[in-house]
Coordinates of C-alpha atoms in Angstrom, one line a residue:
M7 CA 96.3 186.2 126.1
K8 CA 99.2 188.1 128.3
G9 CA 100.1 187.1 131.0
H10 CA 98.1 183.6 131.2
D11 CA 99.9 180.7 130.9
L12 CA 98.8 179.4 127.6
L13 CA 99.5 176.1 127.6
L14 CA 97.2 175.6 130.5
Y15 CA 94.7 175.2 127.4
Y16 CA 95.6 171.6 126.0
D17 CA 96.2 168.2 127.5
P18 CA 99.5 167.4 128.3
P19 CA 101.9 167.2 126.3
I20 CA 102.9 164.5 123.8
R21 CA 106.7 164.0 123.7
D22 CA 109.3 162.2 121.3
F23 CA 106.1 163.0 118.9
S24 CA 105.2 165.1 116.1
L25 CA 102.0 165.8 114.1
S26 CA 102.4 164.2 110.1
A27 CA 103.8 165.9 107.8
T28 CA 100.6 167.9 106.3
A29 CA 100.6 170.0 109.3
R30 CA 101.1 174.1 108.5
L31 CA 103.5 175.6 109.6
I32 CA 104.1 178.9 112.1
S33 CA 106.7 181.5 112.3
V34 CA 107.7 182.1 115.9
K35 CA 110.8 183.0 115.2
P36 CA 111.3 186.4 116.8
S37 CA 109.6 185.3 119.7
Q38 CA 111.7 185.4 122.6
D39 CA 109.2 183.3 123.6
P40 CA 108.6 180.7 120.9
L41 CA 106.7 178.6 122.4
S42 CA 104.0 180.1 123.8
T43 CA 103.8 182.1 120.5
C44 CA 102.9 178.9 118.6
A45 CA 100.4 178.0 121.8
E46 CA 99.0 181.5 121.0
I47 CA 98.4 181.8 117.5
C48 CA 96.7 178.0 117.5
L49 CA 94.4 179.2 120.7
K50 CA 93.2 182.6 118.3
E51 CA 92.9 179.6 115.2
K52 CA 89.6 178.5 115.3
Y53 CA 90.5 175.8 113.6
C54 CA 93.5 174.7 115.3
M55 CA 93.3 171.4 117.2
A56 CA 96.4 170.9 118.2
F57 CA 100.1 172.0 117.4
S58 CA 104.1 170.3 117.5
F59 CA 106.7 172.5 118.6
T60 CA 110.1 171.6 117.7
N61 CA 113.2 172.9 119.3
I62 CA 116.4 171.4 117.6
S63 CA 118.6 175.1 119.3
T64 CA 118.4 178.6 119.7
N65 CA 118.1 179.5 116.4
S66 CA 116.7 176.5 114.7
V67 CA 112.7 176.0 116.1
S68 CA 109.5 175.1 114.3
C69 CA 106.1 175.3 114.9
A70 CA 103.3 173.7 112.9
W71 CA 99.3 173.3 113.3
M72 CA 96.4 170.7 112.2
N73 CA 92.6 171.3 112.3
D74 CA 91.7 167.3 112.9
S75 CA 93.2 165.9 116.7
T76 CA 92.8 162.3 116.0
V77 CA 95.4 162.2 113.2
D78 CA 98.4 159.8 113.6
L79 CA 101.5 160.6 115.5
K80 CA 104.9 160.1 114.2
P81 CA 107.9 159.5 116.4
D82 CA 110.3 162.4 116.4
H83 CA 113.0 162.7 119.9
Q84 CA 113.5 166.5 119.5
T85 CA 109.9 167.3 119.5
I86 CA 106.3 167.5 121.9
T87 CA 103.6 168.6 121.0
Y88 CA 100.2 169.4 122.5
I89 CA 96.5 169.3 122.3
K90 CA 93.8 171.2 122.9
N91 CA 91.6 170.8 126.2
T92 CA 88.4 171.6 125.0
T93 CA 86.8 172.3 127.8
S94 CA 89.2 174.8 129.1
V95 CA 88.9 176.9 125.3
M96 CA 85.5 176.7 125.9
L97 CA 85.7 178.5 128.7
L98 CA 88.4 180.8 127.5
L99 CA 86.2 181.7 124.4
S100 CA 83.1 182.6 126.5
S101 CA 85.3 184.7 128.5
Q102 CA 86.1 187.1 126.0
A103 CA 84.1 189.6 124.8
I104 CA 83.6 190.3 120.8
P105 CA 84.1 193.0 119.0
G106 CA 81.7 194.7 117.7
A107 CA 78.4 192.5 119.8
D108 CA 80.4 193.9 122.8
Y109 CA 82.6 196.7 122.5
I110 CA 83.3 199.0 119.5
P111 CA 86.8 197.7 117.9
V112 CA 89.9 200.6 117.7
T113 CA 93.0 199.9 116.1
S114 CA 94.7 202.7 117.0
Q115 CA 94.0 205.7 119.3
T116 CA 96.2 208.8 120.2
A117 CA 96.1 210.3 123.5
I118 CA 98.0 213.6 124.5
M119 CA 100.4 214.6 127.3
A120 CA 100.4 218.2 128.3
D121 CA 104.3 219.2 129.8
G122 CA 103.8 218.8 133.4
S123 CA 101.0 216.3 132.3
A124 CA 101.2 212.7 134.0
E125 CA 98.0 211.2 132.3
A126 CA 95.7 211.3 129.3
N127 CA 92.5 209.3 129.3
F128 CA 91.8 206.1 126.4
S129 CA 88.4 205.8 125.2
V130 CA 86.2 202.8 124.3
S131 CA 82.7 202.4 124.0
I132 CA 80.3 199.2 125.5
L133 CA 78.0 197.8 123.8
T134 CA 75.1 197.5 125.6
D135 CA 72.5 194.3 124.2
S136 CA 69.9 192.3 125.9
L137 CA 71.8 189.5 125.8
A138 CA 72.4 186.9 129.3
E139 CA 76.3 186.4 129.6
M140 CA 79.3 186.4 132.1
D141 CA 81.9 188.4 133.0
E142 CA 83.7 189.5 129.2
S143 CA 87.2 190.8 129.3
F144 CA 89.4 192.2 126.0
N145 CA 92.9 193.8 126.8
I146 CA 93.8 197.2 125.5
H147 CA 97.6 197.7 124.1
I148 CA 100.0 200.9 124.6
L149 CA 101.9 200.4 121.0
R150 CA 104.2 203.5 121.1
V151 CA 105.0 206.7 122.4
S152 CA 106.5 209.6 120.9
L153 CA 108.0 212.9 122.1
V154 CA 105.6 216.1 120.3
N155 CA 107.1 219.1 118.9
M156 CA 110.9 219.0 121.1
T157 CA 113.1 217.1 119.9
V158 CA 116.5 215.4 122.9
E159 CA 118.9 212.4 122.2
D160 CA 117.8 208.9 121.9
E161 CA 118.4 207.6 125.6
N162 CA 116.0 210.8 126.8
L163 CA 113.2 210.0 124.9
P164 CA 110.2 208.5 126.1
T165 CA 109.7 205.0 126.3
V166 CA 106.4 202.2 126.5
G167 CA 107.0 201.0 129.5
Y168 CA 105.0 197.6 131.6
P169 CA 102.5 197.2 132.0
D170 CA 102.0 198.0 128.4
F171 CA 98.4 196.9 129.0
A172 CA 95.0 197.2 130.7
L173 CA 92.5 194.6 130.9
V174 CA 88.6 196.2 130.9
T175 CA 85.9 193.1 132.1
I176 CA 82.3 193.5 130.8
S177 CA 80.3 192.5 134.0
L178 CA 78.0 190.0 134.4
N179 CA 74.6 191.4 133.3
G180 CA 71.3 190.5 132.0
D181 CA 70.8 187.2 134.7
A182 CA 73.4 185.0 132.5
F183 CA 71.9 182.0 134.8
G184 CA 68.1 181.7 134.3
V185 CA 65.8 183.5 135.4
F186 CA 62.4 181.4 136.9
I187 CA 59.1 181.0 136.2
L188 CA 56.2 178.9 136.7
Y189 CA 53.3 178.2 134.7
I190 CA 50.0 175.6 134.1
L191 CA 51.1 174.1 130.9
N192 CA 47.2 173.2 129.8
P193 CA 44.8 175.1 127.3
E194 CA 42.3 176.2 129.7
A195 CA 44.1 177.3 132.1
T196 CA 44.0 181.5 132.5
Q197 CA 45.8 184.1 133.8
D198 CA 48.8 183.8 131.6
G199 CA 49.2 180.2 133.0
Q200 CA 48.2 180.9 136.7
Y201 CA 45.0 179.3 136.9
L202 CA 43.3 176.5 136.4
E203 CA 39.5 174.8 137.1
V204 CA 39.5 170.9 136.7
T205 CA 36.8 168.0 138.3
E206 CA 37.4 165.1 140.1
K207 CA 38.1 162.5 137.4
P208 CA 39.7 159.3 137.0
E209 CA 43.4 159.6 136.2
Q210 CA 43.1 163.7 136.0
T211 CA 46.8 164.8 136.1
V212 CA 48.5 168.1 136.1
L213 CA 51.5 169.3 133.8
L214 CA 53.3 172.1 135.0
V215 CA 56.2 173.4 133.7
I216 CA 59.4 175.9 135.5
E217 CA 61.4 177.2 132.7
R218 CA 64.4 179.2 133.0
T219 CA 64.1 182.6 130.9
G220 CA 67.1 184.5 130.3
G221 CA 70.0 183.2 130.5
S222 CA 71.3 179.3 131.0
L223 CA 75.2 179.3 132.6
G224 CA 76.1 176.7 134.6
K225 CA 74.1 174.8 137.5
V226 CA 71.6 176.0 138.6
T227 CA 69.0 174.6 141.6
V228 CA 65.4 175.3 142.0
E229 CA 62.9 174.6 144.3
W230 CA 59.0 173.8 144.2
K231 CA 56.4 173.2 146.6
Y232 CA 52.8 173.1 148.0
V233 CA 52.2 176.1 149.8
G234 CA 49.0 176.9 151.1
G235 CA 45.6 176.0 149.5
S236 CA 42.6 174.3 151.0
A237 CA 43.2 170.8 149.2
S238 CA 44.7 168.0 151.5
P239 CA 48.3 167.4 150.0
N240 CA 48.4 163.0 149.4
L241 CA 44.7 163.3 149.5
D242 CA 43.6 165.2 147.7
F243 CA 46.7 165.6 144.9
S244 CA 49.7 163.4 144.7
V245 CA 52.9 166.1 145.5
T246 CA 54.1 168.0 148.1
G247 CA 57.4 169.6 146.4
E248 CA 61.0 168.8 145.2
K249 CA 64.5 170.9 144.1
L250 CA 65.3 170.6 140.3
V251 CA 68.4 170.8 139.0
F252 CA 68.9 172.3 135.9
A253 CA 72.6 171.7 134.7
D254 CA 74.1 174.0 132.2
G255 CA 72.3 174.5 129.1
D256 CA 69.0 173.4 130.9
V257 CA 66.1 175.4 130.3
K258 CA 62.9 173.4 131.1
K259 CA 61.6 170.9 133.5
T260 CA 57.6 169.5 133.7
I261 CA 56.4 168.1 136.6
R262 CA 53.5 166.1 136.4
F263 CA 51.1 165.1 139.4
T264 CA 47.6 163.8 139.6
I265 CA 44.4 165.0 141.6
T266 CA 42.1 162.1 143.5
D267 CA 39.1 160.6 142.7
D268 CA 37.6 159.6 145.8
K269 CA 33.8 159.1 146.5
E270 CA 33.6 162.0 149.2
A271 CA 31.0 164.5 148.7
E272 CA 33.6 167.7 148.5
G273 CA 33.1 171.5 147.9
N274 CA 35.5 173.0 145.6
E275 CA 39.2 173.0 147.2
T276 CA 42.4 174.8 146.2
L277 CA 45.7 173.8 146.3
I278 CA 48.8 176.7 145.6
I279 CA 52.0 175.5 143.7
S280 CA 55.2 178.0 144.3
L281 CA 59.1 178.2 143.5
V282 CA 61.0 178.9 146.5
N283 CA 64.7 178.8 147.3
A284 CA 66.7 179.8 142.9
E285 CA 70.4 178.6 144.1
G286 CA 73.5 179.0 141.6
G287 CA 73.2 182.8 140.5
S288 CA 69.8 182.3 139.4
R289 CA 66.9 183.9 140.7
I290 CA 62.6 183.7 141.6
R291 CA 60.6 186.6 139.0
P292 CA 57.5 188.5 141.1
G293 CA 54.8 187.5 140.1
S294 CA 55.1 184.4 138.0
D295 CA 56.2 182.6 140.8
S296 CA 53.3 180.7 142.0
V297 CA 49.9 178.8 140.5
T298 CA 46.4 178.1 141.5
I299 CA 44.3 174.9 141.0
L300 CA 40.9 174.5 141.8
I301 CA 39.0 172.0 142.3
L302 CA 35.7 171.5 141.6
A303 CA 33.0 171.1 144.1
N304 CA 32.5 167.2 143.3
D305 CA 30.4 164.1 144.4
F306 CA 27.2 165.4 144.4
A307 CA 28.8 168.2 147.2
A308 CA 26.1 170.1 147.5
G309 CA 23.7 167.0 148.9
V310 CA 20.8 165.0 147.9
V311 CA 17.8 166.2 148.4
G312 CA 15.0 163.0 149.2
F313 CA 12.2 162.5 151.6
S314 CA 13.2 161.1 155.1
N315 CA 11.9 157.6 156.6
T316 CA 10.1 158.6 157.8
S317 CA 7.6 160.8 155.5
R318 CA 8.0 158.4 152.2
S319 CA 4.8 157.0 153.3
V320 CA 2.0 157.8 155.6
T321 CA -1.4 158.4 156.6
T322 CA -3.7 160.9 156.8
R323 CA -8.1 162.2 157.7
R324 CA -9.2 164.5 155.7
G325 CA -9.3 167.3 156.9
D326 CA -5.5 166.8 158.6
K327 CA -3.5 169.2 158.4
L328 CA -0.3 167.0 156.3
T329 CA 3.9 167.8 157.1
L330 CA 6.9 165.6 155.5
H331 CA 10.3 166.0 156.0
V332 CA 13.1 166.2 153.5
D333 CA 16.6 165.6 154.6
R334 CA 20.1 166.9 152.6
T335 CA 23.4 164.5 152.3
P336 CA 26.7 166.1 153.6
P337 CA 28.4 168.7 153.1
G338 CA 25.1 170.6 151.6
I339 CA 27.3 173.2 150.3
G340 CA 25.6 176.4 148.8
S341 CA 21.6 177.0 149.1
V342 CA 19.7 174.6 147.7
T343 CA 15.8 175.5 146.3
V344 CA 13.9 172.5 146.4
Y345 CA 10.8 172.6 144.1
W346 CA 7.3 169.5 144.7
R347 CA 4.1 168.9 143.3
I348 CA 1.5 166.6 144.1
T349 CA 0.2 164.2 141.5
G350 CA -2.6 161.1 141.9
A351 CA -6.1 161.3 141.3
S352 CA -8.2 164.3 141.7
V353 CA -5.3 165.9 142.6
S354 CA -7.7 170.2 142.8
L355 CA -10.4 169.0 144.8
T356 CA -8.4 166.6 147.5
F357 CA -5.6 169.6 148.2
T358 CA -5.8 173.1 149.1
D359 CA -1.7 173.5 148.2
A360 CA -0.4 171.2 145.5
S361 CA 2.5 171.9 144.4
G362 CA 5.4 174.4 145.8
Q363 CA 9.0 175.0 146.6
L364 CA 11.3 174.5 150.4
F365 CA 15.0 176.4 150.9
L366 CA 17.1 175.1 152.3
P367 CA 20.4 177.5 153.3
E368 CA 23.5 176.0 153.1
V369 CA 24.8 173.0 156.0
N370 CA 27.6 175.2 157.8

């Protein structure tokens, strides 16, 4: 924490008030800046929620902290009380690398500079993990320096100068802001939730899920929209798209839309919905960014077959060749076979062909 204004992680000071008598005292006498030392100790202590700093004179300072910031304060004109700002502290802690999890901790290490050398190296092993994380930092301090195999006057001994610490930052990794995928929430969906066949019926709905995988840090946005297919927006289904906002920690949102139940005969129709334009540091996973819904042919899309009006009742004579016309209603999707048969008295004596079939090709 060296080099930081540590009081930035506290609310504005409350002057002339101190914590109750049950506060725990902190020793800050050896410090050149006892107020900063007190603030640093409280920040490092997980359960410290507030501290009071009393400065009676240069040689008489005291610091005390408590684990409850809601306690009553008592008047004390020589004391300033600081309460942790939970938001600022959370951001601070989230940017700190954790020993043993992000790097292998080293309590001490020695580097030797040969005679005439101006450089030496220290090594710290950075650990790999599968967690999505923001930039994280830790410090390496030079504690002391000593002369080896030589004796000189005290004023000529090597000393530790400034800066005596190095800041190491482990860069953001693992898609900390999230990777978006889209899938259909339906047990009948196939292709890993990317494809679904539905029928056109009253109150037929489709439920889609937009999931934020990887990390969920920060506020990000992603847009979904209808991108193609033979189905018509607002005629065959009810929505066309929108931009969704994911707050920090949000990982999942759902989309529900309705398949329109009309009385128009229609063939198979498709609609494709995709994720587009992720912002805020997030991204969209290729191959998991779109779904296809097939609306099956409905309302007698293959047509209704029957005799035409002119063939429903006819008069003929023995020996004539009779032609009857068959109609098929639109849209007439697909080729169909029509089977026919003559029924009545003495069919075999009256007709040479008493049954048969017709082939009707798809209507173009």
